[in-house]
């Protein structure tokens, strides 16, 4: 059975690239276009991996990660932050919220797949 | 899995970027001087941030570089380090116009940056209190290598150094060249680590790293070109190749990069110790941290 990944990013082009790449590698993918939609999706189903942008409207990625971590089903689920922000403070903030990894844009599809496969492949 | 063709996402990127610029403009026009309205500034920042990320991901490095500097100014407003002023708003509105033009040219497969956007970058940097954009013109010979781009009458030498994969196998050491360059003047180096694979996939004899180097414009070009990696000099085509800025931004593997003149320089100015360390680009190759 294929692994299920939740992709949360307010950029349609980024979601498109990530989803296309992951589906091409055999993963099942659910998209959400902001933090609030991502949280709702996580509440509805347990995903094997969450990929989350940081700067999003309605609810930013860090806040979404913090909320997802309160859900019992997500106690051990890896959550990767995808963002252009690479400063140490943001990373610490992400880690404190419960993120387990960080992939900084720009990344190419091969880098994305290599990281996802290492996490849940 | 065959290589993903990112061009299939370009139109979506262009469409959402135009929407983002519309949102930026509308929010800028609502900004009052003084303390920035957090919600308005966040809207503006998010739009710029998305355009930056998308343009870097999909192969439009000039747009990414421009937006990055604009984003720095917006971040200063967002954090309260700067207050909103008529001049700042006016500059940012002109930047929105500048980015519209860049997107338009990129859609037509033309060079996104031009003299006007370079001038805007200078204004942004002045507003941030940082150095102006070094002026770079096309590298002289696409058949040679990454050697220094012409700096013109003013501005630093911007050197895009993209060794071929077999550089290390032939007994060359890039750091030797950096040490020789550092003797010529204040050397600034940024490393692009996008093509570095995971450890288990890495061939220790392959050079995966590219560098951007900067030397003061007063340095004589012929002295730069004599600097050597050991068995090759910067002007030796066997060891090095030029890379178009777009290839670097997409993180294409060294073998995928074509030999063409480097026409633009990156604006990183981070200084390093004699041993080349990764710049902020090292973050783009960050792997699963395991918590």
Short mmCIF file of C-alpha atoms in Angstrom, two decimals:
data_model
loop_
_atom_site.label_atom_id
_atom_site.label_comp_id
_atom_site.label_asym_id
_atom_site.label_seq_id
_atom_site.Cartn_x
_atom_site.Cartn_y
_atom_site.Cartn_z
CA UNK A 1 0.00 0.00 0.00
CA UNK A 2 1.46 3.38 -0.97
CA UNK A 3 2.44 5.92 1.64
CA UNK A 4 0.21 8.95 2.05
CA UNK A 5 1.68 12.47 2.08
CA UNK A 6 0.01 15.77 2.97
CA UNK A 7 1.46 18.76 1.05
CA UNK A 8 0.61 22.19 2.42
CA UNK A 9 1.71 25.25 0.44
CA UNK A 10 -0.15 28.35 -0.71
CA UNK A 11 1.72 28.32 -4.03
CA UNK A 12 -0.13 26.30 -6.65
CA UNK A 13 3.01 25.89 -8.73
CA UNK A 14 5.00 24.54 -5.77
CA UNK A 15 2.18 22.19 -4.79
CA UNK A 16 1.99 21.07 -8.41
CA UNK A 17 5.69 20.31 -8.63
CA UNK A 18 5.81 18.50 -5.30
CA UNK A 19 2.64 16.50 -5.97
CA UNK A 20 3.72 15.54 -9.49
CA UNK A 21 7.10 14.41 -8.21
CA UNK A 22 5.73 12.41 -5.31
CA UNK A 23 2.92 10.77 -7.29
CA UNK A 24 5.42 9.85 -9.97
CA UNK A 25 7.36 7.99 -7.30
CA UNK A 26 4.28 6.07 -6.17
CA UNK A 27 3.16 8.11 -3.19
CA UNK A 28 -0.45 9.15 -2.62
CA UNK A 29 -0.72 12.91 -2.13
CA UNK A 30 -3.27 15.26 -0.59
CA UNK A 31 -2.86 19.01 -1.14
CA UNK A 32 -3.89 21.90 1.06
CA UNK A 33 -3.42 25.56 0.16
CA UNK A 34 -2.91 27.10 3.59
CA UNK A 35 -2.29 26.18 7.20
CA UNK A 36 -5.94 26.05 8.17
CA UNK A 37 -6.79 23.69 5.31
CA UNK A 38 -3.74 21.62 6.17
CA UNK A 39 -4.82 21.28 9.78
CA UNK A 40 -8.32 20.26 8.73
CA UNK A 41 -6.88 17.63 6.40
CA UNK A 42 -4.65 16.29 9.18
CA UNK A 43 -7.60 16.08 11.56
CA UNK A 44 -9.54 14.08 8.99
CA UNK A 45 -6.87 11.50 8.23
CA UNK A 46 -3.49 10.32 9.48
CA UNK A 47 -0.84 10.92 6.84
CA UNK A 48 2.55 9.23 6.81
CA UNK A 49 4.36 12.50 6.17
CA UNK A 50 3.45 16.18 6.20
CA UNK A 51 5.30 18.70 4.00
CA UNK A 52 4.56 22.26 5.08
CA UNK A 53 5.43 25.68 3.75
CA UNK A 54 5.94 28.38 6.39
CA UNK A 55 4.57 31.64 5.01
CA UNK A 56 0.91 31.00 4.28
CA UNK A 57 -2.28 32.99 4.77
CA UNK A 58 -4.92 32.17 7.40
CA UNK A 59 -2.49 30.00 9.38
CA UNK A 60 1.27 29.90 8.90
CA UNK A 61 3.17 26.63 8.69
CA UNK A 62 4.77 26.80 12.12
CA UNK A 63 1.40 27.33 13.81
CA UNK A 64 -0.07 24.51 11.76
CA UNK A 65 2.74 22.15 12.81
CA UNK A 66 2.18 23.09 16.44
CA UNK A 67 -1.54 22.30 16.14
CA UNK A 68 -0.96 19.04 14.27
CA UNK A 69 1.36 17.87 17.03
CA UNK A 70 -1.54 18.09 19.49
CA UNK A 71 -3.35 15.40 17.49
CA UNK A 72 -2.64 11.98 19.04
CA UNK A 73 -2.43 10.31 15.63
CA UNK A 74 0.53 12.53 14.71
CA UNK A 75 2.74 11.75 17.69
CA UNK A 76 5.36 9.98 15.58
CA UNK A 77 4.62 11.33 12.11
CA UNK A 78 7.48 13.15 10.42
CA UNK A 79 6.79 16.75 9.43
CA UNK A 80 9.15 18.56 7.07
CA UNK A 81 9.17 22.31 6.65
CA UNK A 82 9.66 23.51 3.04
CA UNK A 83 10.67 27.12 2.87
CA UNK A 84 13.13 29.69 1.57
CA UNK A 85 13.77 30.89 5.10
CA UNK A 86 16.95 29.36 6.36
CA UNK A 87 17.89 31.47 9.37
CA UNK A 88 18.64 29.60 12.60
CA UNK A 89 15.85 31.31 14.54
CA UNK A 90 13.19 30.10 12.12
CA UNK A 91 14.58 26.59 12.23
CA UNK A 92 14.55 26.63 16.00
CA UNK A 93 10.99 27.90 15.92
CA UNK A 94 10.03 25.07 13.58
CA UNK A 95 11.76 22.49 15.72
CA UNK A 96 10.11 23.83 18.87
CA UNK A 97 6.73 23.57 17.15
CA UNK A 98 7.39 19.92 16.36
CA UNK A 99 8.91 19.88 12.88
CA UNK A 100 11.34 17.02 12.38
CA UNK A 101 13.21 18.25 9.32
CA UNK A 102 13.80 21.23 7.08
CA UNK A 103 14.19 21.42 3.31
CA UNK A 104 15.11 24.84 2.00
CA UNK A 105 13.86 26.11 -1.35
CA UNK A 106 14.98 26.00 -4.02
CA UNK A 107 15.18 22.25 -4.13
CA UNK A 108 14.79 20.14 -7.21
CA UNK A 109 12.48 17.12 -7.52
CA UNK A 110 15.38 14.72 -7.11
CA UNK A 111 16.40 16.32 -3.82
CA UNK A 112 12.80 16.23 -2.64
CA UNK A 113 12.45 12.55 -3.47
CA UNK A 114 15.76 11.64 -1.90
CA UNK A 115 14.69 13.31 1.33
CA UNK A 116 11.17 11.85 1.35
CA UNK A 117 12.51 8.37 0.63
CA UNK A 118 14.96 8.69 3.48
CA UNK A 119 12.14 9.67 5.81
CA UNK A 120 9.37 7.26 4.85
CA UNK A 121 10.55 5.29 1.83
CA UNK B 1 11.99 8.03 -12.26
CA UNK B 2 12.89 10.21 -15.24
CA UNK B 3 13.81 13.81 -14.63
CA UNK B 4 10.81 16.04 -13.91
CA UNK B 5 10.24 18.73 -16.54
CA UNK B 6 9.70 21.85 -14.46
CA UNK B 7 8.56 23.90 -17.44
CA UNK B 8 5.11 22.32 -17.10
CA UNK B 9 4.65 24.43 -13.94
CA UNK B 10 5.87 27.71 -15.42
CA UNK B 11 2.51 29.07 -16.49
CA UNK B 12 1.03 28.42 -13.07
CA UNK B 13 4.04 30.14 -11.52
CA UNK B 14 3.64 33.17 -13.79
CA UNK B 15 -0.10 33.40 -13.18
CA UNK B 16 0.17 33.21 -9.40
CA UNK B 17 3.10 35.62 -9.38
CA UNK B 18 1.06 38.22 -11.25
CA UNK B 19 -1.72 37.75 -8.71
CA UNK B 20 0.83 38.12 -5.96
CA UNK B 21 2.11 41.37 -7.44
CA UNK B 22 -1.46 42.68 -7.67
CA UNK B 23 -1.92 41.86 -3.99
CA UNK B 24 1.40 43.55 -3.14
CA UNK B 25 0.43 46.69 -5.01
CA UNK B 26 -3.01 46.89 -3.44
CA UNK B 27 -1.57 46.44 0.05
CA UNK B 28 1.24 48.96 -0.55
CA UNK B 29 -1.29 51.57 -1.60
CA UNK B 30 -3.11 51.06 1.69
CA UNK B 31 -0.02 51.40 3.88
CA UNK B 32 0.14 54.42 6.14
CA UNK B 33 3.46 55.96 7.11
CA UNK B 34 4.85 55.17 10.55
CA UNK B 35 4.41 51.78 12.16
CA UNK B 36 3.51 49.21 9.55
CA UNK B 37 0.09 47.57 9.68
CA UNK B 38 1.16 43.97 10.37
CA UNK B 39 -1.53 42.38 8.26
CA UNK B 40 -0.78 44.52 5.21
CA UNK B 41 2.95 44.02 5.52
CA UNK B 42 2.51 40.28 5.95
CA UNK B 43 0.43 40.18 2.77
CA UNK B 44 3.13 42.05 0.88
CA UNK B 45 5.91 39.95 2.38
CA UNK B 46 4.16 36.64 1.62
CA UNK B 47 3.67 37.58 -2.02
CA UNK B 48 7.32 38.54 -2.43
CA UNK B 49 8.38 35.42 -0.55
CA UNK B 50 6.33 33.15 -2.80
CA UNK B 51 7.65 34.77 -5.93
CA UNK B 52 11.19 34.39 -4.64
CA UNK B 53 10.74 30.71 -3.83
CA UNK B 54 8.96 29.90 -7.06
CA UNK B 55 11.37 31.78 -9.29
CA UNK B 56 14.38 30.09 -7.69
CA UNK B 57 12.73 26.68 -7.95
CA UNK B 58 11.56 26.97 -11.54
CA UNK B 59 14.70 28.47 -13.00
CA UNK B 60 14.39 32.26 -12.91
CA UNK B 61 17.35 33.24 -10.73
CA UNK B 62 17.34 36.94 -11.65
CA UNK B 63 13.78 37.28 -10.42
CA UNK B 64 14.71 35.34 -7.28
CA UNK B 65 17.72 37.55 -6.64
CA UNK B 66 15.72 40.74 -7.12
CA UNK B 67 12.83 39.58 -4.97
CA UNK B 68 15.21 38.44 -2.26
CA UNK B 69 16.51 41.97 -1.78
CA UNK B 70 13.01 43.46 -1.85
CA UNK B 71 12.00 40.84 0.70
CA UNK B 72 14.82 41.94 3.01
CA UNK B 73 13.41 45.45 3.06
CA UNK B 74 9.93 44.10 3.66
CA UNK B 75 11.24 41.97 6.49
CA UNK B 76 12.67 45.09 8.09
CA UNK B 77 9.22 46.66 7.93
CA UNK B 78 7.63 43.48 9.25
CA UNK B 79 9.97 43.27 12.21
CA UNK B 80 9.70 46.95 13.03
CA UNK B 81 13.35 47.69 12.22
CA UNK B 82 12.12 50.23 9.67
CA UNK B 83 9.10 52.41 9.67
CA UNK B 84 6.96 52.89 6.61
CA UNK B 85 7.76 56.08 4.75
CA UNK B 86 6.51 57.61 1.53
CA UNK B 87 9.91 56.93 -0.03
CA UNK B 88 9.89 53.25 0.97
CA UNK B 89 6.38 52.71 -0.35
CA UNK B 90 7.21 54.48 -3.57
CA UNK B 91 10.35 52.38 -4.02
CA UNK B 92 8.46 49.16 -3.35
CA UNK B 93 5.75 50.13 -5.81
CA UNK B 94 8.42 50.67 -8.44
CA UNK B 95 9.82 47.27 -7.50
CA UNK B 96 6.41 45.74 -8.13
CA UNK B 97 6.45 47.31 -11.58
CA UNK B 98 9.99 46.08 -12.06
CA UNK B 99 8.99 42.54 -11.15
CA UNK B 100 6.05 42.66 -13.54
CA UNK B 101 8.48 43.47 -16.30
CA UNK B 102 10.84 40.70 -15.21
CA UNK B 103 8.05 38.13 -15.22
CA UNK B 104 6.89 39.35 -18.60
CA UNK B 105 10.36 39.01 -20.10
CA UNK B 106 10.88 35.63 -18.48
CA UNK B 107 7.64 34.42 -20.03
CA UNK B 108 9.01 35.41 -23.41
CA UNK B 109 12.22 33.53 -22.62
CA UNK B 110 14.17 36.80 -22.52
CA UNK B 111 16.64 37.88 -19.86
CA UNK B 112 14.54 38.98 -16.91
CA UNK B 113 16.94 41.57 -15.51
CA UNK B 114 17.88 44.75 -17.32
CA UNK B 115 19.50 48.06 -16.55
CA UNK B 116 16.31 49.38 -14.97
CA UNK B 117 15.95 46.44 -12.58
CA UNK B 118 19.66 46.61 -11.74
CA UNK B 119 19.17 50.28 -10.88
CA UNK B 120 16.21 49.35 -8.68
CA UNK B 121 18.38 46.77 -6.96
CA UNK B 122 20.93 49.49 -6.24
CA UNK B 123 18.16 51.60 -4.72
CA UNK B 124 16.96 48.69 -2.61
CA UNK B 125 20.47 48.01 -1.38
CA UNK B 126 20.95 51.68 -0.60
CA UNK B 127 17.73 51.62 1.38
CA UNK B 128 19.05 48.57 3.23
CA UNK B 129 22.46 50.17 3.70
CA UNK B 130 24.27 47.45 1.73
CA UNK B 131 26.69 47.49 -1.22
CA UNK B 132 25.37 48.32 -4.71
CA UNK B 133 25.03 45.69 -7.43
CA UNK B 134 28.32 44.92 -9.17
CA UNK B 135 27.89 45.49 -12.86
CA UNK B 136 28.52 42.44 -14.99
CA UNK B 137 28.48 42.05 -18.74
CA UNK B 138 28.60 38.83 -20.78
CA UNK B 139 31.64 36.60 -20.35
CA UNK B 140 33.83 36.96 -23.43
CA UNK B 141 34.05 33.41 -24.76
CA UNK B 142 31.43 30.77 -24.24
CA UNK B 143 33.89 28.05 -25.26
CA UNK B 144 36.28 28.65 -22.43
CA UNK B 145 35.09 28.55 -18.90
CA UNK B 146 33.76 30.23 -15.88
CA UNK B 147 36.41 32.92 -15.83
CA UNK B 148 35.74 36.40 -14.66
CA UNK B 149 32.93 38.33 -16.21
CA UNK B 150 33.83 41.81 -17.31
CA UNK B 151 33.37 44.23 -14.48
CA UNK B 152 33.44 47.32 -16.62
CA UNK B 153 34.74 50.60 -15.42
CA UNK B 154 33.46 50.03 -11.91
CA UNK B 155 32.26 47.15 -9.78
CA UNK B 156 33.87 43.96 -8.63
CA UNK B 157 34.92 40.97 -10.69
CA UNK B 158 32.22 38.35 -10.44
CA UNK B 159 33.52 34.88 -11.20
CA UNK B 160 31.24 31.91 -11.69
CA UNK B 161 33.40 28.85 -11.18
CA UNK B 162 31.81 25.60 -12.29
CA UNK B 163 34.43 22.85 -12.43
CA UNK B 164 33.75 19.82 -14.53
CA UNK B 165 32.96 16.69 -12.57
CA UNK B 166 36.36 15.13 -13.22
CA UNK B 167 38.33 18.07 -11.86
CA UNK B 168 39.37 16.29 -8.69
CA UNK B 169 40.33 13.10 -10.50
CA UNK B 170 42.92 15.00 -12.48
CA UNK B 171 44.71 16.16 -9.35
CA UNK B 172 43.29 19.67 -9.16
CA UNK B 173 42.30 21.44 -5.97
CA UNK B 174 39.86 24.36 -6.19
CA UNK B 175 40.96 25.61 -2.80
CA UNK B 176 44.44 26.16 -4.15
CA UNK B 177 42.96 28.56 -6.66
CA UNK B 178 41.00 30.32 -3.95
CA UNK B 179 44.18 30.80 -1.92
CA UNK B 180 45.91 32.27 -4.96
CA UNK B 181 42.95 34.54 -5.66
CA UNK B 182 42.85 35.65 -2.04
CA UNK B 183 46.38 36.93 -2.46
CA UNK B 184 45.20 39.28 -5.18
CA UNK B 185 42.62 41.05 -3.08
CA UNK B 186 39.69 40.64 -0.74
CA UNK B 187 38.06 37.46 -1.99
CA UNK B 188 34.43 36.67 -1.33
CA UNK B 189 33.16 33.18 -2.05
CA UNK B 190 29.77 31.53 -2.10
CA UNK B 191 29.33 27.82 -2.70
CA UNK B 192 26.39 26.25 -4.50
CA UNK B 193 25.71 22.85 -2.98
CA UNK B 194 22.47 22.11 -4.80
CA UNK B 195 24.03 19.30 -6.81
CA UNK B 196 25.65 17.54 -3.86
CA UNK B 197 23.91 14.18 -3.55
CA UNK B 198 23.22 12.25 -0.39
CA UNK B 199 26.20 10.63 1.24
CA UNK B 200 25.34 7.14 0.05
CA UNK B 201 25.14 8.36 -3.54
CA UNK B 202 28.25 10.48 -3.45
CA UNK B 203 31.29 9.64 -5.55
CA UNK B 204 34.24 11.06 -3.60
CA UNK B 205 36.18 11.69 -6.81
CA UNK B 206 33.48 13.84 -8.40
CA UNK B 207 33.28 17.58 -7.92
CA UNK B 208 29.66 18.49 -7.22
CA UNK B 209 30.21 22.01 -5.98
CA UNK B 210 30.18 25.27 -7.89
CA UNK B 211 31.35 28.58 -6.54
CA UNK B 212 30.71 32.23 -7.07
CA UNK B 213 33.70 34.39 -6.34
CA UNK B 214 34.15 38.12 -6.12
CA UNK B 215 37.32 40.18 -6.25
CA UNK B 216 37.74 43.95 -6.17
CA UNK B 217 37.41 45.56 -9.57
CA UNK B 218 40.92 46.97 -9.27
CA UNK B 219 42.39 43.45 -9.65
CA UNK B 220 43.91 42.87 -13.06
CA UNK B 221 42.06 40.26 -15.05
CA UNK B 222 45.14 38.55 -16.40
CA UNK B 223 46.33 37.96 -12.86
CA UNK B 224 42.99 36.37 -12.00
CA UNK B 225 43.18 34.07 -15.01
CA UNK B 226 46.64 32.86 -14.08
CA UNK B 227 45.40 31.46 -10.78
CA UNK B 228 45.48 27.72 -10.82
CA UNK B 229 43.80 24.73 -9.29
CA UNK B 230 47.06 22.83 -9.63
CA UNK B 231 47.09 21.57 -13.17
CA UNK B 232 44.58 23.96 -14.71
CA UNK B 233 44.23 27.68 -14.66
CA UNK B 234 40.96 29.54 -14.69
CA UNK B 235 41.35 29.98 -18.43
CA UNK B 236 41.81 26.29 -19.15
CA UNK B 237 38.71 24.83 -20.77
CA UNK B 238 39.59 21.27 -19.83
CA UNK B 239 38.87 21.80 -16.17
CA UNK B 240 36.11 24.28 -15.98
CA UNK B 241 32.92 25.27 -17.66
CA UNK B 242 30.66 28.25 -17.58
CA UNK B 243 27.19 27.88 -16.28
CA UNK B 244 24.17 29.93 -17.07
CA UNK B 245 22.71 31.41 -13.92
CA UNK B 246 19.46 29.58 -14.55
CA UNK B 247 21.17 26.19 -14.34
CA UNK B 248 22.72 27.05 -10.99
CA UNK B 249 19.42 28.17 -9.54
CA UNK B 250 17.68 24.93 -10.48
CA UNK B 251 20.40 22.90 -8.88
CA UNK B 252 21.09 21.02 -12.10
CA UNK B 253 23.83 18.43 -11.81
CA UNK B 254 27.27 19.45 -13.02
CA UNK B 255 26.91 17.19 -16.06
CA UNK B 256 23.61 18.76 -17.01
CA UNK B 257 25.06 22.24 -17.13
CA UNK B 258 25.96 23.49 -20.56
CA UNK B 259 29.04 25.46 -21.44
CA UNK B 260 27.86 28.98 -22.02
CA UNK B 261 28.98 32.39 -20.96
CA UNK B 262 28.10 33.41 -17.41
CA UNK B 263 26.24 36.60 -17.97
CA UNK B 264 25.15 37.53 -14.49
CA UNK B 265 26.64 37.34 -11.09
CA UNK B 266 25.12 36.42 -7.79
CA UNK B 267 25.16 39.10 -5.21
CA UNK B 268 26.27 37.11 -2.23
CA UNK B 269 29.04 38.92 -0.46
CA UNK B 270 29.70 36.60 2.40
CA UNK B 271 33.35 36.31 3.34
CA UNK B 272 34.90 32.96 4.08
CA UNK B 273 38.03 31.61 5.69
CA UNK B 274 40.70 30.21 3.33
CA UNK B 275 38.87 26.89 3.38
CA UNK B 276 35.75 27.41 1.31
CA UNK B 277 32.60 26.94 3.39
CA UNK B 278 29.05 26.74 2.14
CA UNK B 279 27.10 29.91 2.02
CA UNK B 280 23.42 30.16 2.75
CA UNK B 281 23.06 27.89 -0.28
CA UNK B 282 24.28 25.08 1.93
CA UNK B 283 20.85 25.20 3.50
CA UNK B 284 19.22 24.30 0.23
CA UNK B 285 20.95 20.93 0.35
CA UNK B 286 20.02 20.26 3.95
CA UNK B 287 18.83 16.77 4.46
CA UNK B 288 16.58 15.00 6.91
CA UNK B 289 17.80 16.06 10.28
CA UNK B 290 16.25 13.25 12.26
CA UNK B 291 14.85 15.61 14.87
#
